[in-house]
mmCIF file of C-alpha atoms in Angstrom:
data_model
loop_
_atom_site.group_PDB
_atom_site.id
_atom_site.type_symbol
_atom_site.label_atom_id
_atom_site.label_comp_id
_atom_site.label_asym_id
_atom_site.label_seq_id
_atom_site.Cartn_x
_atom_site.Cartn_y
_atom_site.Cartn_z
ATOM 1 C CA UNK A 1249 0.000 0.000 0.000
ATOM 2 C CA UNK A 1250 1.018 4.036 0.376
ATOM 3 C CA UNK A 1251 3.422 3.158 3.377
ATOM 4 C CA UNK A 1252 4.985 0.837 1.751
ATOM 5 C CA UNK A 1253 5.412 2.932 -1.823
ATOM 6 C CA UNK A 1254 6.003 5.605 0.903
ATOM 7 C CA UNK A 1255 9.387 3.727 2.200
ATOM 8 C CA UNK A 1256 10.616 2.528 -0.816
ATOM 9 C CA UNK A 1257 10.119 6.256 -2.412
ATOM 10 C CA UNK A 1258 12.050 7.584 0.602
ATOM 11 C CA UNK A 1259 15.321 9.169 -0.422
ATOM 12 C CA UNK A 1260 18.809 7.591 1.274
ATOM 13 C CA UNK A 1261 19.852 11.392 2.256
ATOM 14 C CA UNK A 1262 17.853 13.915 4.215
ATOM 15 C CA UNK A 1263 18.548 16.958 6.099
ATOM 16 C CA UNK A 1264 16.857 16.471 9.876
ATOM 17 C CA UNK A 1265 14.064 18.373 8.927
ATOM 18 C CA UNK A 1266 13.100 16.341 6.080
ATOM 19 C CA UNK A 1267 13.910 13.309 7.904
ATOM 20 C CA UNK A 1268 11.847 14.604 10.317
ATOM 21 C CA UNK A 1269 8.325 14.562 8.013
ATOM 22 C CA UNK A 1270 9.700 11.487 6.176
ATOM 23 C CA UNK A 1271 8.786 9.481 9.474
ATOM 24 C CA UNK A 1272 6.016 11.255 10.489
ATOM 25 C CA UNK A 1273 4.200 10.784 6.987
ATOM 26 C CA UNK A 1274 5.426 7.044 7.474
ATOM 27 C CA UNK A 1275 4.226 6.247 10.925
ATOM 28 C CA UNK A 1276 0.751 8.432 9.466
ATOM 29 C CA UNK A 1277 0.172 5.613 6.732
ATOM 30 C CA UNK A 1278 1.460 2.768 8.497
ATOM 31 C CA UNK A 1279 -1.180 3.763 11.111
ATOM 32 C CA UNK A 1280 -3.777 3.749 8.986
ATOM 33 C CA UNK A 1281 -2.558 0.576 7.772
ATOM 34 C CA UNK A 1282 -2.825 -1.031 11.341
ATOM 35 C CA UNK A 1283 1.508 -1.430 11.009
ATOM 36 C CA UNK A 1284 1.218 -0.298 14.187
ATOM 37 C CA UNK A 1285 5.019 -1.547 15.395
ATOM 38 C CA UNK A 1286 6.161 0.143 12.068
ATOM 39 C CA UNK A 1287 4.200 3.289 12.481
ATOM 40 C CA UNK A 1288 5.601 3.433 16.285
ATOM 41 C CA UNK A 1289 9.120 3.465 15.420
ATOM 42 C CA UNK A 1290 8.330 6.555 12.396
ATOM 43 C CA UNK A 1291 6.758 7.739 15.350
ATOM 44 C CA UNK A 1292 9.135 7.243 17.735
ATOM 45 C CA UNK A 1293 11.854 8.848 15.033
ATOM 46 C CA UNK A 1294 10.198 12.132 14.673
ATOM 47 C CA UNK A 1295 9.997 12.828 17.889
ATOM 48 C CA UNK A 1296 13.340 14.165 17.918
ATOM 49 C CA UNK A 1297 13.478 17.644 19.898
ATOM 50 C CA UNK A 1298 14.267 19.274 16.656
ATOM 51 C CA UNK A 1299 11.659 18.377 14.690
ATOM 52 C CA UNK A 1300 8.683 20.643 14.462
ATOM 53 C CA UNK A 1301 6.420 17.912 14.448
ATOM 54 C CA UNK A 1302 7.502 16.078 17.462
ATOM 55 C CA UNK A 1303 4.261 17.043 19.505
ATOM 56 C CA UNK A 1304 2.167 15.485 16.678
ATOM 57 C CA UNK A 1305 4.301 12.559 16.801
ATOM 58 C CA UNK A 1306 3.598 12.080 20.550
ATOM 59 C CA UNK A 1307 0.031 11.869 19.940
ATOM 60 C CA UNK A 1308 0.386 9.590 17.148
ATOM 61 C CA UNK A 1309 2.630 7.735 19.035
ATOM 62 C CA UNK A 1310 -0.029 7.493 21.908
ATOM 63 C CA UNK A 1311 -2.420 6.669 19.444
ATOM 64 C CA UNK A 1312 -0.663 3.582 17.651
ATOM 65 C CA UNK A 1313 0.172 1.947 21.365
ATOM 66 C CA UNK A 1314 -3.218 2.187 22.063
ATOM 67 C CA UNK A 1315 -4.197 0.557 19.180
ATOM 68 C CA UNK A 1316 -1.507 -2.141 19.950
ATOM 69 C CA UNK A 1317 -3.324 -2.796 23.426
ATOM 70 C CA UNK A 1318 -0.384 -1.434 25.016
ATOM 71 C CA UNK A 1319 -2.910 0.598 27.251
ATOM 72 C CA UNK A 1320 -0.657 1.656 29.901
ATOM 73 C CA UNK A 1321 2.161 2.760 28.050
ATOM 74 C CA UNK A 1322 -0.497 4.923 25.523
ATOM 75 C CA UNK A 1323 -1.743 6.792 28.389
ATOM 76 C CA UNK A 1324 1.640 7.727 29.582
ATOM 77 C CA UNK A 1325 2.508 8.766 26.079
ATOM 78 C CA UNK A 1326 -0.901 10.874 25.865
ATOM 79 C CA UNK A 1327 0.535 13.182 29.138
ATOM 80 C CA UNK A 1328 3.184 13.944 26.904
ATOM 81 C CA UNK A 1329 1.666 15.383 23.909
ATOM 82 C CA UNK A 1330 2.660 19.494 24.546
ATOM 83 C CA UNK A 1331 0.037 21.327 26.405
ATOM 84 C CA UNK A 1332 0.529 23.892 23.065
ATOM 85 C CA UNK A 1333 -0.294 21.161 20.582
ATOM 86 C CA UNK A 1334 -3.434 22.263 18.137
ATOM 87 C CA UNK A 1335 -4.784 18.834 18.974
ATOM 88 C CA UNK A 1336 -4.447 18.295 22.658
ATOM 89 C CA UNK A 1337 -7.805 17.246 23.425
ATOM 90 C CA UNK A 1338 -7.222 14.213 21.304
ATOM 91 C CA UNK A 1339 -4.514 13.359 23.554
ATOM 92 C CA UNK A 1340 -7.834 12.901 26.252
ATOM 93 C CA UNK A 1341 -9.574 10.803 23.769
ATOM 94 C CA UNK A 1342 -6.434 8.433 23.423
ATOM 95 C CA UNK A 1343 -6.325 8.408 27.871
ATOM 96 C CA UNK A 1344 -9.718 7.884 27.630
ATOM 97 C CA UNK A 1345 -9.871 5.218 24.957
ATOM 98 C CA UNK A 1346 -6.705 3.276 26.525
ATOM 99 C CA UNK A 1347 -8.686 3.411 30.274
ATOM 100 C CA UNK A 1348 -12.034 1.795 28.809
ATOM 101 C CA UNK A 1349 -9.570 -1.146 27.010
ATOM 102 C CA UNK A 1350 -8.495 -1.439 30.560
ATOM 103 C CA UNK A 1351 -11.909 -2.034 31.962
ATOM 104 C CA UNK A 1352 -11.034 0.941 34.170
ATOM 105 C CA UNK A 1353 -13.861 3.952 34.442
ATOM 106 C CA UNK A 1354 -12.188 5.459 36.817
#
């Protein structure tokens, strides 16, 4: 699919910053392609302090080990999305998501 036309598209050198959206795009369509180990690495590769998207790739980090059932660890990446991100309150969804897989309403 795109992630995988993505990856074998992907040039061999890259400044950071186009590194940077290289593995965010990746982890996006391997995501939405339920690769969730490979989207948490492109994930887990963007969010480098210098990359402006590293907030976004906290929450779609969150996301992706949520979908993996990896409940605990998903809500502990959801308190680290930025406070200044655009989508924080998805961040809440992701807590709130990963708690109900838990079978905890607390």
């Amino acid at each position: 699919g795109a992630f995988r036309a993505m990856r074998e598209a992907r040039p061999v050198a890259l400044s950071a910053l186009d590194r940077c959206a290289w593995d965010y795009v990746e982890g996006r369509l391997a995501l939405a392609a339920n690769a969730t180990a490979d989207a948490q690495l492109a994930f887990e590769l963007a969010q480098a302090q210098a990359c402006p998207l590293s907030g976004y790739a906290t929450l779609r980090s969150a996301q992706a080990l949520a979908r993996a059932g990896r409940a605990d660890e998903a809500i502990a990446r959801a308190g680290a999305v930025p406070e200044d991100l655009a989508l924080r309150d998805e961040a809440k969804l992701v807590v709130a998501e990963a708690l109900s897989a838990k079978n905890d309403r607390a």
